[in-house]
Short mmCIF file of N, CA, C and O in Angstrom, two decimals:
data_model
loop_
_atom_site.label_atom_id
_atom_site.label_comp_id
_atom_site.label_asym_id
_atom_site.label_seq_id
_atom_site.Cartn_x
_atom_site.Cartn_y
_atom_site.Cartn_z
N UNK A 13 0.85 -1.18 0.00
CA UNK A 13 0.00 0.00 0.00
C UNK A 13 0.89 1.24 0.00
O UNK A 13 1.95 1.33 0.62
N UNK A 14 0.23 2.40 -0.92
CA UNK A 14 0.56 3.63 -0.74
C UNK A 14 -0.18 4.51 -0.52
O UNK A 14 -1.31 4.58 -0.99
N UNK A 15 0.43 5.45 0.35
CA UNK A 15 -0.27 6.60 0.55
C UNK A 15 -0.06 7.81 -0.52
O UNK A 15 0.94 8.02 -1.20
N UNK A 16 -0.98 8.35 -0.49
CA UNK A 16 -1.37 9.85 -1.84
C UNK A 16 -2.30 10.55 -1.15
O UNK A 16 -3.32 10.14 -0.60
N UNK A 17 -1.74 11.88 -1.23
CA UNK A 17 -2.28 13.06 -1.17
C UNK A 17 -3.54 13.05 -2.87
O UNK A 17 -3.38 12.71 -4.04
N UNK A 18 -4.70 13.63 -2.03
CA UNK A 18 -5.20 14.34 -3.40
C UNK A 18 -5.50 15.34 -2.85
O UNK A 18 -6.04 15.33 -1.74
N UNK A 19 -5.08 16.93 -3.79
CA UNK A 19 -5.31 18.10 -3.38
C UNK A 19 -6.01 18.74 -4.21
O UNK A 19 -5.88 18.95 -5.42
N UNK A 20 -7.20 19.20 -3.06
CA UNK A 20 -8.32 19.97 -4.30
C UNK A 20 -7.59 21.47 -4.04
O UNK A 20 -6.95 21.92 -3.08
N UNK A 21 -7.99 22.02 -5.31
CA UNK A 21 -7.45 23.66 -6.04
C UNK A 21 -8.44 24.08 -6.13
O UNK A 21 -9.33 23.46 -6.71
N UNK A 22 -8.68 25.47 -5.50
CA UNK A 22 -9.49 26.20 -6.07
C UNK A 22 -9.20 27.01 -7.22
O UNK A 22 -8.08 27.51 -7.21
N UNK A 23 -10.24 27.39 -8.66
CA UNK A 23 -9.62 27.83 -9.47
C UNK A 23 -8.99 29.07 -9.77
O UNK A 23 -9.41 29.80 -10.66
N UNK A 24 -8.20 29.28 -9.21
CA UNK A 24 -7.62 31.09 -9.64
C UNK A 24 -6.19 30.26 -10.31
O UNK A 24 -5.35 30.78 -11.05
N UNK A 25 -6.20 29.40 -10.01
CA UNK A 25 -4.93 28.85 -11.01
C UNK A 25 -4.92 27.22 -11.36
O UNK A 25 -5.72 26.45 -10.82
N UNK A 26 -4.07 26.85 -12.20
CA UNK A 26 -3.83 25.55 -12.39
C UNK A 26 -4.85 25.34 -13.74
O UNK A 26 -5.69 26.20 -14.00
N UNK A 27 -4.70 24.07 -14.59
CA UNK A 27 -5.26 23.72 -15.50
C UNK A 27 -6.44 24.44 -15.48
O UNK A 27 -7.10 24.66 -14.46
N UNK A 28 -6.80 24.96 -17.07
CA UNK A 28 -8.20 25.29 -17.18
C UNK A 28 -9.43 24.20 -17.40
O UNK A 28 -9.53 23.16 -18.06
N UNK A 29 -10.48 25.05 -16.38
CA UNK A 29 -11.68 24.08 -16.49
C UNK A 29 -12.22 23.74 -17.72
O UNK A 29 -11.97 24.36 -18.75
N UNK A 30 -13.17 22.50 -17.61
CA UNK A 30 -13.67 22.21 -18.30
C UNK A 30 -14.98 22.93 -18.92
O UNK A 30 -15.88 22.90 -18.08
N UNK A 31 -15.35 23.51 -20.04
CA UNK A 31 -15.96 24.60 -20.24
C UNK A 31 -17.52 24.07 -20.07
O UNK A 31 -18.00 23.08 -20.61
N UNK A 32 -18.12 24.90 -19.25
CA UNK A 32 -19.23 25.16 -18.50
C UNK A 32 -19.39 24.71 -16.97
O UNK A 32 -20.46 24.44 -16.41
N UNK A 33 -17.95 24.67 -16.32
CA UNK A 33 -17.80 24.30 -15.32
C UNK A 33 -17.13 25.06 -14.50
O UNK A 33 -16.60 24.62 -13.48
N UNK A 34 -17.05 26.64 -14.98
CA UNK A 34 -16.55 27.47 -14.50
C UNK A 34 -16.39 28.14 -13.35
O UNK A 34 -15.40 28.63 -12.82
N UNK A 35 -17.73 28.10 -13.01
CA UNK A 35 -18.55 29.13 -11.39
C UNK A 35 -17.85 28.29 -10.66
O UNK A 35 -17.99 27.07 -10.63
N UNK A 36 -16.75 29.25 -9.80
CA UNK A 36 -16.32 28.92 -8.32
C UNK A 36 -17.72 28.60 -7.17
O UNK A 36 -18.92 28.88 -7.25
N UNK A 37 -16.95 27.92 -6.15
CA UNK A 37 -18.26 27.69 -5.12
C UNK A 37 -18.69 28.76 -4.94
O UNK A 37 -19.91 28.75 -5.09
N UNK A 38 -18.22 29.92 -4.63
CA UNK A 38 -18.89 31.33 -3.83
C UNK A 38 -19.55 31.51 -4.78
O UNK A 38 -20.17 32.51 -4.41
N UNK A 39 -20.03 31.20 -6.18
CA UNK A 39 -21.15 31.51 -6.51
C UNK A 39 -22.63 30.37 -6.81
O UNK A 39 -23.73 30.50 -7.35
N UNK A 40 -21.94 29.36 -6.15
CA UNK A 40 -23.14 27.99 -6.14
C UNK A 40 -24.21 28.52 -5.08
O UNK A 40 -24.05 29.47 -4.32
N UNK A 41 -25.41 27.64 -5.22
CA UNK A 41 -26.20 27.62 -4.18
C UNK A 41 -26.15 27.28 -3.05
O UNK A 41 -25.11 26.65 -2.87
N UNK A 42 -26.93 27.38 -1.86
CA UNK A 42 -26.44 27.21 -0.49
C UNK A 42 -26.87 25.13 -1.00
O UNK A 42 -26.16 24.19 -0.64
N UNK A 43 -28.07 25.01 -1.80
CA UNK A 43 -27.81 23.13 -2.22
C UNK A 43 -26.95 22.74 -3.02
O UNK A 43 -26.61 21.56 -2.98
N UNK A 44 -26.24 23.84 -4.16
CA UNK A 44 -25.39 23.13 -4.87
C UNK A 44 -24.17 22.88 -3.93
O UNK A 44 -23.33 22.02 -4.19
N UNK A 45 -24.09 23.71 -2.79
CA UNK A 45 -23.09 23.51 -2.04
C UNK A 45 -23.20 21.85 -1.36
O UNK A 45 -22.55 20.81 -1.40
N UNK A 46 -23.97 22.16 -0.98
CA UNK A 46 -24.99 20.91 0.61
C UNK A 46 -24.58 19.22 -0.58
O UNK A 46 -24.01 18.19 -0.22
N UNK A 47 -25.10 19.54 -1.84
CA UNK A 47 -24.79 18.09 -2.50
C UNK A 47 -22.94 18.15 -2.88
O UNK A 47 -22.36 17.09 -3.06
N UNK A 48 -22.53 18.87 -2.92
CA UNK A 48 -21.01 18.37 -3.24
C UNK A 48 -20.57 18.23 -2.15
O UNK A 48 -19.45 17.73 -2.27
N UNK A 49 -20.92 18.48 -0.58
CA UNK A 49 -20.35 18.58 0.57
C UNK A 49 -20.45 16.93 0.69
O UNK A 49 -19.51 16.20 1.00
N UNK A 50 -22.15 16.40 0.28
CA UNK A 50 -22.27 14.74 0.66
C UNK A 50 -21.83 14.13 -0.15
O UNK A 50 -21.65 12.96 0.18
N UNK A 51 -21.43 14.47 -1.54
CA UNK A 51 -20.91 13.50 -2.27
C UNK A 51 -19.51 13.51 -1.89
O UNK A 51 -19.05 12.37 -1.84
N UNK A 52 -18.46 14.67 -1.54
CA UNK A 52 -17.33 14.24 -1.23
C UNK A 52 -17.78 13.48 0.17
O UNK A 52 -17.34 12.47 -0.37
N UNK A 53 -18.19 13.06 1.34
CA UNK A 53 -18.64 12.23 2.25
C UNK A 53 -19.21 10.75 2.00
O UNK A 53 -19.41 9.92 2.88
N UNK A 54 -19.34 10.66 1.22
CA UNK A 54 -19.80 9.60 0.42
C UNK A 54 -18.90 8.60 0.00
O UNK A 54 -18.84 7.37 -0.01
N UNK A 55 -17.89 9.99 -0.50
CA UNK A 55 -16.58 9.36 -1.28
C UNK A 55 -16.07 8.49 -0.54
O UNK A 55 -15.85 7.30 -0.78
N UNK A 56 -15.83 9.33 0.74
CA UNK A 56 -14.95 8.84 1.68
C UNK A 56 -15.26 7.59 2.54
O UNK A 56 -14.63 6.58 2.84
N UNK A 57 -16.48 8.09 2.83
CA UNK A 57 -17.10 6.43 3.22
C UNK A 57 -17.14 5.31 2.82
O UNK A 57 -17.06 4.28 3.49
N UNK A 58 -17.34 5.48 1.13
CA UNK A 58 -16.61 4.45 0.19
C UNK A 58 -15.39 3.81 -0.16
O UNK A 58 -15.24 2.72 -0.71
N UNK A 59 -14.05 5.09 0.48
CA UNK A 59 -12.57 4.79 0.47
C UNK A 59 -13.22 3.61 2.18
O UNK A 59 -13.39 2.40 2.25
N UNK A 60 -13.33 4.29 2.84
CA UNK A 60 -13.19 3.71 4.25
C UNK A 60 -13.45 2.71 4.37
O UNK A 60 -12.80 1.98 5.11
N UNK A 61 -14.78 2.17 3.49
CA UNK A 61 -15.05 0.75 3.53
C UNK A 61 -14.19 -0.57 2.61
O UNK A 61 -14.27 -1.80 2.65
N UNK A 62 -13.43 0.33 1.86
CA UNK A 62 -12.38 -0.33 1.05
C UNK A 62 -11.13 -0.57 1.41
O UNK A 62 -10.24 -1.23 0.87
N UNK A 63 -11.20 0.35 2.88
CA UNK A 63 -9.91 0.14 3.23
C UNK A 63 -8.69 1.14 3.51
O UNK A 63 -7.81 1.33 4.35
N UNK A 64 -9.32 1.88 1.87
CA UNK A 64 -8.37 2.54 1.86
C UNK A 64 -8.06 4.23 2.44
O UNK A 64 -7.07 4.94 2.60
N UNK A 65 -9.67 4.38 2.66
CA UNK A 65 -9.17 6.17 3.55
C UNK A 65 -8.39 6.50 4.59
O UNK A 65 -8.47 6.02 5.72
N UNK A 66 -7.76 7.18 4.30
CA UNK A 66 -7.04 7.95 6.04
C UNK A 66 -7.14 9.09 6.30
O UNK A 66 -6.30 9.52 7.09
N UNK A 67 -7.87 9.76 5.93
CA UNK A 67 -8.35 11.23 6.20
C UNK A 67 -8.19 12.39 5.31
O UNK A 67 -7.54 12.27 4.27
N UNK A 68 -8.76 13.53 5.66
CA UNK A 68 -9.00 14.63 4.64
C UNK A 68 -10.21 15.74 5.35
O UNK A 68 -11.02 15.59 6.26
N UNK A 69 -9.93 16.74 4.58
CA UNK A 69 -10.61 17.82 5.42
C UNK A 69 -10.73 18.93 4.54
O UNK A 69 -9.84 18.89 3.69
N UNK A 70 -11.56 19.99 4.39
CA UNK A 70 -11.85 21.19 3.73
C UNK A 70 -10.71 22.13 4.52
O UNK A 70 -10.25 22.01 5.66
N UNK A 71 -10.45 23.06 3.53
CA UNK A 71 -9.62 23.82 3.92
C UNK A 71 -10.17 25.78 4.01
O UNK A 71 -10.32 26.42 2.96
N UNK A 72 -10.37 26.35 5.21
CA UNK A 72 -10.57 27.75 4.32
C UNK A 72 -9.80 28.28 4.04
O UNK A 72 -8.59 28.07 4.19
N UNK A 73 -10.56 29.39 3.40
CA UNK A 73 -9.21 30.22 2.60
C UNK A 73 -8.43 31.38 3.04
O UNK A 73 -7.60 32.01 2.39
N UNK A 74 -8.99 31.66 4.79
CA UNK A 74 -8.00 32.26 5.34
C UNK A 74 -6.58 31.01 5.83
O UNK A 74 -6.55 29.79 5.98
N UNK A 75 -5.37 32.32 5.99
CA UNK A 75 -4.53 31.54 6.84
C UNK A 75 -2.91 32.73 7.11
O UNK A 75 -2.93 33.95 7.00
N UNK A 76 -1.82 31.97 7.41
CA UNK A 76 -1.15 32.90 7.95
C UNK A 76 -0.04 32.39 7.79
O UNK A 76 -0.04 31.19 7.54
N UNK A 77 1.24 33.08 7.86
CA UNK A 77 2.76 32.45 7.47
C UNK A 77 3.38 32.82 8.92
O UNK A 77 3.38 33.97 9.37
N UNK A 78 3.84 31.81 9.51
CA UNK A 78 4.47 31.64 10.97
C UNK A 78 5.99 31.14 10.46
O UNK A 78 6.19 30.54 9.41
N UNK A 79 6.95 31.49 11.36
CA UNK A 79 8.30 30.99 11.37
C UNK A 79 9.01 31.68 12.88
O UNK A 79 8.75 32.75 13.43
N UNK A 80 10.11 30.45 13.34
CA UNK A 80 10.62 30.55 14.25
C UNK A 80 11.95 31.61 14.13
O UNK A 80 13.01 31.41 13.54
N UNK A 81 11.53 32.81 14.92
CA UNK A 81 12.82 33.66 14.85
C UNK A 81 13.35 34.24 15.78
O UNK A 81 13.58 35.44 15.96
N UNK A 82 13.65 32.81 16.75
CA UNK A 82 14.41 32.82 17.81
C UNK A 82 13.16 32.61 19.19
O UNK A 82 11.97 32.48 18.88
N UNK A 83 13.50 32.59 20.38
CA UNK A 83 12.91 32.02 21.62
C UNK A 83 11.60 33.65 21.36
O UNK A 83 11.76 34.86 21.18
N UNK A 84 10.27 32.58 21.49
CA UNK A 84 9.62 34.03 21.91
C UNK A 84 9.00 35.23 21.17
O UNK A 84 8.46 36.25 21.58
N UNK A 85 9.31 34.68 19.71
CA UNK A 85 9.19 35.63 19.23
C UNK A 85 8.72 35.12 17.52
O UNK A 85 9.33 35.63 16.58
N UNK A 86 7.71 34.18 17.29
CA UNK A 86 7.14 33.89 16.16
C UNK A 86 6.51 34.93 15.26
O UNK A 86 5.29 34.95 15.33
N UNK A 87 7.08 35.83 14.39
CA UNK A 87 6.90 36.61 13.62
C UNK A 87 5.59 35.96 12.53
O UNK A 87 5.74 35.02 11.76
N UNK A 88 4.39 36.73 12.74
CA UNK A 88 3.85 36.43 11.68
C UNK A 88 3.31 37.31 10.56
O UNK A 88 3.48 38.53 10.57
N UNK A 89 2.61 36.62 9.54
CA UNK A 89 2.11 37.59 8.76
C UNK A 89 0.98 36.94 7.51
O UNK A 89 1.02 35.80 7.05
N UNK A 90 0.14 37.88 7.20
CA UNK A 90 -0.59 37.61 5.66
C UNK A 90 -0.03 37.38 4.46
O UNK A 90 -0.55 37.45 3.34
N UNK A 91 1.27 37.03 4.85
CA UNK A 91 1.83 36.85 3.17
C UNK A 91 3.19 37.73 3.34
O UNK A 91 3.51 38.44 4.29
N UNK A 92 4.03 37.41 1.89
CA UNK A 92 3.17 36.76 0.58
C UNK A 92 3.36 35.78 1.07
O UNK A 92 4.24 35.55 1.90
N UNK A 93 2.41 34.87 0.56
CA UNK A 93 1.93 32.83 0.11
C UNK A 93 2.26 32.93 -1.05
O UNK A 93 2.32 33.87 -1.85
N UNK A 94 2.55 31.54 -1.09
CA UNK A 94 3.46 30.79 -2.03
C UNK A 94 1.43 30.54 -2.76
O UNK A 94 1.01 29.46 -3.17
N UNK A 95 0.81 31.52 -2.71
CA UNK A 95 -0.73 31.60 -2.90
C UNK A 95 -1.34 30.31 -2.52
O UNK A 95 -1.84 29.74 -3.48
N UNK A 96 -1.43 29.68 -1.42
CA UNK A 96 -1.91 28.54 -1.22
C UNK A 96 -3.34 28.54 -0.52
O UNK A 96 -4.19 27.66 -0.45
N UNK A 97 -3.29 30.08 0.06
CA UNK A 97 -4.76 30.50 0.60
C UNK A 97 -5.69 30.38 -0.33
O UNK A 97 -6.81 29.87 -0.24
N UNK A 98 -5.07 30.96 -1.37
CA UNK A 98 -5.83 31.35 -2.85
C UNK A 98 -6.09 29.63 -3.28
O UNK A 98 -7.22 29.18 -3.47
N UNK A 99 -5.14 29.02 -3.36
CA UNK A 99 -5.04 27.87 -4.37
C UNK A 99 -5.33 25.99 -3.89
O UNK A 99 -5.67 24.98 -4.52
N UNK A 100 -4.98 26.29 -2.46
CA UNK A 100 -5.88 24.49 -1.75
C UNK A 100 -6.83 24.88 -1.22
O UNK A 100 -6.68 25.82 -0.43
N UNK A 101 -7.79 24.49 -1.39
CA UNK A 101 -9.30 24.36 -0.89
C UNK A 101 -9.48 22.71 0.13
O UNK A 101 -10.43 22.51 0.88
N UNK A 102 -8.67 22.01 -0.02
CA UNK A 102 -9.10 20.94 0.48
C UNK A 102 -8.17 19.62 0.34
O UNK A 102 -7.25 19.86 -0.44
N UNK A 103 -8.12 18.22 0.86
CA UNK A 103 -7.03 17.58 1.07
C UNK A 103 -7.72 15.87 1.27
O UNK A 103 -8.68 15.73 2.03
N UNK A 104 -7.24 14.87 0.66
CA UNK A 104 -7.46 13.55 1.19
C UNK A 104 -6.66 12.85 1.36
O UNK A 104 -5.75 13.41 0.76
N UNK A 105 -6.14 11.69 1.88
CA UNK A 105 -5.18 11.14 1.89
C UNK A 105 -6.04 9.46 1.75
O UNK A 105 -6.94 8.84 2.31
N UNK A 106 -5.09 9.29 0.64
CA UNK A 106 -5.88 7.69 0.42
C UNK A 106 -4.40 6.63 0.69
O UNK A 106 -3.20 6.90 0.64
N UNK A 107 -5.13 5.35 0.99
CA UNK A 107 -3.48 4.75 1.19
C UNK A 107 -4.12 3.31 0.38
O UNK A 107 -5.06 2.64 0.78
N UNK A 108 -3.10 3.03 -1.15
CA UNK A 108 -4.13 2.32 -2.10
C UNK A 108 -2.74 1.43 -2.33
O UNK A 108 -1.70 1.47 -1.67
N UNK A 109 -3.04 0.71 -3.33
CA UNK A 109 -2.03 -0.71 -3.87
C UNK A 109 -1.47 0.09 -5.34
O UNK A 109 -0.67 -0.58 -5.99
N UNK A 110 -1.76 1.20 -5.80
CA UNK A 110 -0.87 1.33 -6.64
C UNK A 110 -1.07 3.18 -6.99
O UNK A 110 -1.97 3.84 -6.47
N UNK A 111 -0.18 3.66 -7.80
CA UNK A 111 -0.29 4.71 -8.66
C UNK A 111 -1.55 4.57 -9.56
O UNK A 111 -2.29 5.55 -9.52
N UNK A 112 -1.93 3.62 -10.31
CA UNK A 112 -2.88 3.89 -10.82
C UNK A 112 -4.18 3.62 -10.50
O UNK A 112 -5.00 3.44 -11.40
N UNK A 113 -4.60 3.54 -8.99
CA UNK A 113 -5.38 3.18 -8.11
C UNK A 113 -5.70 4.83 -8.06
O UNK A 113 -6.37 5.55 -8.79
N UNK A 114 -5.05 5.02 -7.05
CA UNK A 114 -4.78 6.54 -6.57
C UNK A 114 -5.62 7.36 -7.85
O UNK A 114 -6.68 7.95 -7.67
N UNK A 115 -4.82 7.27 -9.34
CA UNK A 115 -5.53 8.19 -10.18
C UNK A 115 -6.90 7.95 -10.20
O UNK A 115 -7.72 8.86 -10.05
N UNK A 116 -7.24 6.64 -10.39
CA UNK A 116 -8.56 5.97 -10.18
C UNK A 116 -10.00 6.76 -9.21
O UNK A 116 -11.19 6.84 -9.48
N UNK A 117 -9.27 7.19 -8.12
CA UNK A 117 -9.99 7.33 -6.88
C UNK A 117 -10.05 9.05 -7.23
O UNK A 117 -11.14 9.61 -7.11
N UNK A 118 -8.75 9.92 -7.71
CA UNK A 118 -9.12 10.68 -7.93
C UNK A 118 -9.64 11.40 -9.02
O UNK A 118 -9.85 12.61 -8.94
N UNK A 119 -9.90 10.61 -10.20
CA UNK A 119 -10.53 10.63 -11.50
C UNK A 119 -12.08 10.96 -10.55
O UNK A 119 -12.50 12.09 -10.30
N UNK A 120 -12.66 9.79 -10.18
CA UNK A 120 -14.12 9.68 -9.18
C UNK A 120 -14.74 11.00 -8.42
O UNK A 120 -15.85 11.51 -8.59
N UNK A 121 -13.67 11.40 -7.48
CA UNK A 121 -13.64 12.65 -6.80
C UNK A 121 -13.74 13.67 -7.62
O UNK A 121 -14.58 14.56 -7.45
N UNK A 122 -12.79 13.67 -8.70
CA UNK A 122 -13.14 15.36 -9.41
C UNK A 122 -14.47 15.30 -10.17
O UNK A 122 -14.76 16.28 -10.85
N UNK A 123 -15.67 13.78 -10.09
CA UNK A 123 -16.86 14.22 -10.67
C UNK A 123 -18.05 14.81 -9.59
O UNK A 123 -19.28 14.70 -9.67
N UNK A 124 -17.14 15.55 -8.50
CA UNK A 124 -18.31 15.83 -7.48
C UNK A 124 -19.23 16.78 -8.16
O UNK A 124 -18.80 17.29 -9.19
N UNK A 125 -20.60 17.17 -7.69
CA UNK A 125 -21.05 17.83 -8.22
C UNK A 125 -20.81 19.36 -7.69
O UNK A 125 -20.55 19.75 -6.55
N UNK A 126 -21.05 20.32 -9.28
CA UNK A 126 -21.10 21.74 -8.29
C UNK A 126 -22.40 22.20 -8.84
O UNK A 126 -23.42 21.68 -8.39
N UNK A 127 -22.50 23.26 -9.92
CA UNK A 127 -23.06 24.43 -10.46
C UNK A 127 -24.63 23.60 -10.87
O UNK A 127 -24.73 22.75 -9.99
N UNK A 128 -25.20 23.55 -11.31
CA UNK A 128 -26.94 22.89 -11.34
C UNK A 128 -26.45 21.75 -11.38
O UNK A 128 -26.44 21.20 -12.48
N UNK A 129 -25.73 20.83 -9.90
CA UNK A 129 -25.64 19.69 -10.17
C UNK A 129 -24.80 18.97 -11.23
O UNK A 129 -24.57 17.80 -10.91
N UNK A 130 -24.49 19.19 -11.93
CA UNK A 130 -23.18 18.96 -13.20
C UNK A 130 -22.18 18.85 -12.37
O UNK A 130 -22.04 19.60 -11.40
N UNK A 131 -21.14 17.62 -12.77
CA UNK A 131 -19.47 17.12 -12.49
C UNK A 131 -19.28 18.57 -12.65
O UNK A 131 -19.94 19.35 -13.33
N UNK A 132 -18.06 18.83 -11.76
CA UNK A 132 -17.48 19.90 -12.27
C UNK A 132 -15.76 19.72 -12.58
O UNK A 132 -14.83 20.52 -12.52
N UNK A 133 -15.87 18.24 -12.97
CA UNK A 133 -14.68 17.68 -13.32
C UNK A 133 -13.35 18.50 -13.18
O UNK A 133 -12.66 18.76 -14.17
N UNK A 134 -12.93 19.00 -11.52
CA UNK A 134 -12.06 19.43 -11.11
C UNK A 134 -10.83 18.92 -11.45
O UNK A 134 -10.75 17.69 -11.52
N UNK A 135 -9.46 19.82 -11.76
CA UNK A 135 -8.36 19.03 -11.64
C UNK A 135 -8.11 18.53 -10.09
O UNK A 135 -8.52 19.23 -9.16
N UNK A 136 -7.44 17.34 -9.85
CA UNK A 136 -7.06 17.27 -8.73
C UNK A 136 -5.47 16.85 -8.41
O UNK A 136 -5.06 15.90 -9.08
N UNK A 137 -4.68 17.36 -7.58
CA UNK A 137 -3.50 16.82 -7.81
C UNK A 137 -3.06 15.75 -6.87
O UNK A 137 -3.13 15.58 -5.65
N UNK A 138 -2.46 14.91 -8.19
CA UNK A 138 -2.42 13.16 -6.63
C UNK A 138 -0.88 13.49 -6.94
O UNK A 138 -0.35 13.73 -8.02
N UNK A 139 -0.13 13.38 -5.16
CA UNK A 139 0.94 13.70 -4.87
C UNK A 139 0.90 12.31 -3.56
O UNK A 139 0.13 12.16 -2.61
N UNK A 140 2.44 11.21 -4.17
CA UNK A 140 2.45 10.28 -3.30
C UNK A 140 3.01 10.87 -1.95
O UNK A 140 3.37 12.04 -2.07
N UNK A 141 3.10 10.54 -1.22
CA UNK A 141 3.58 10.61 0.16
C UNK A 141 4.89 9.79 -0.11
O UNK A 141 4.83 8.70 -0.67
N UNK A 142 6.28 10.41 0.36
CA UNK A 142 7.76 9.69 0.56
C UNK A 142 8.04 8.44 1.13
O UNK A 142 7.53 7.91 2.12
N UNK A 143 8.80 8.09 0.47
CA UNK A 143 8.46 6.39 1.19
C UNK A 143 9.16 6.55 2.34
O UNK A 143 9.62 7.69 2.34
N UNK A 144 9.51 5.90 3.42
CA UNK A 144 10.46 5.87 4.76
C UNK A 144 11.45 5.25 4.20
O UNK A 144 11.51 4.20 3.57
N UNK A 145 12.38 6.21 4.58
CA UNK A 145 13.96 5.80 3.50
C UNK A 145 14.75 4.90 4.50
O UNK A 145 15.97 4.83 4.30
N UNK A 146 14.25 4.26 5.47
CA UNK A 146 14.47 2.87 6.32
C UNK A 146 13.84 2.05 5.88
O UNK A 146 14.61 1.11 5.71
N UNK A 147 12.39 1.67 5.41
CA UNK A 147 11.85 0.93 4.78
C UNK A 147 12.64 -0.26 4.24
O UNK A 147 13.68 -0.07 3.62
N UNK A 148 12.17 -1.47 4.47
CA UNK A 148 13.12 -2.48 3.35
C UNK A 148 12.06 -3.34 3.00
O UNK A 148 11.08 -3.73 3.63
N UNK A 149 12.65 -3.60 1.42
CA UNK A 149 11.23 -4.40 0.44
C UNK A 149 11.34 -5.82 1.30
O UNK A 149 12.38 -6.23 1.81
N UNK A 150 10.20 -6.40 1.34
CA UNK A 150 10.24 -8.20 1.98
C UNK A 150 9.61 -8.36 0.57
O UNK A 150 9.28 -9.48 0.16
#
């Protein structure tokens, strides 16, 4: 088994959508929202019973850049971001038997629904997780 990140994007960047699938959430309905909220829940319940979920979570789109600069004194700030406020919306972690599993699961996911119910056939990016460089093959 491997673990993979799939990271949902919101669109202000990355591959262009698929045309008529444009409208960001902030302009869906408070139901077009409510059904893509249960179908990604759905999803997951479906990884879980397979085995393969390990968690995931919505992301908002506030946030903040922290770093250690010295005892006492965590300097923070609004930026700049490497635009990630702007650009992850959200996160799963699946732990599957292959690379092309993984695409599999997230092919499925990007048909959640948004705008009158229509896939809004999101890109999603599947990023494996590092193997443990102690690890040894049996």
């Amino acid at each position: 088994m491997a673990k993979y990140l799939l990271l949902k994007h919101y669109r202000h960047s990355g591959p262009k959508p698929v045309p008529g699938t444009e409208a960001m959430m902030d302009q869906w309905t408070p139901d077009e929202i409510t059904a893509h909220i249960e179908y990604m829940g759905r999803f997951a319940e479906k990884l879980t019973e397979s085995g393969e979920y390990v968690s995931g979570d919505a992301l908002s789109p506030e946030g903040t850049f922290v770093r250690y600069d010295g005892a006492g004194r965590p300097p923070v700030t609004d930026g700049p971001f490497a635009e990630t406020k702007d650009l992850i919306a959200g996160w799963m972690i699946i732990d599957v038997e292959s690379q092309e599993r993984a695409y599999e699961a997230a092919a499925e996911l990007s048909a959640a629904p948004g705008a009158g119910g229509r896939p809004i056939h999101e890109w999603l990016e599947v990023r494996p997780f590092l193997a443990d460089p102690g690890a040894t093959a049996e």
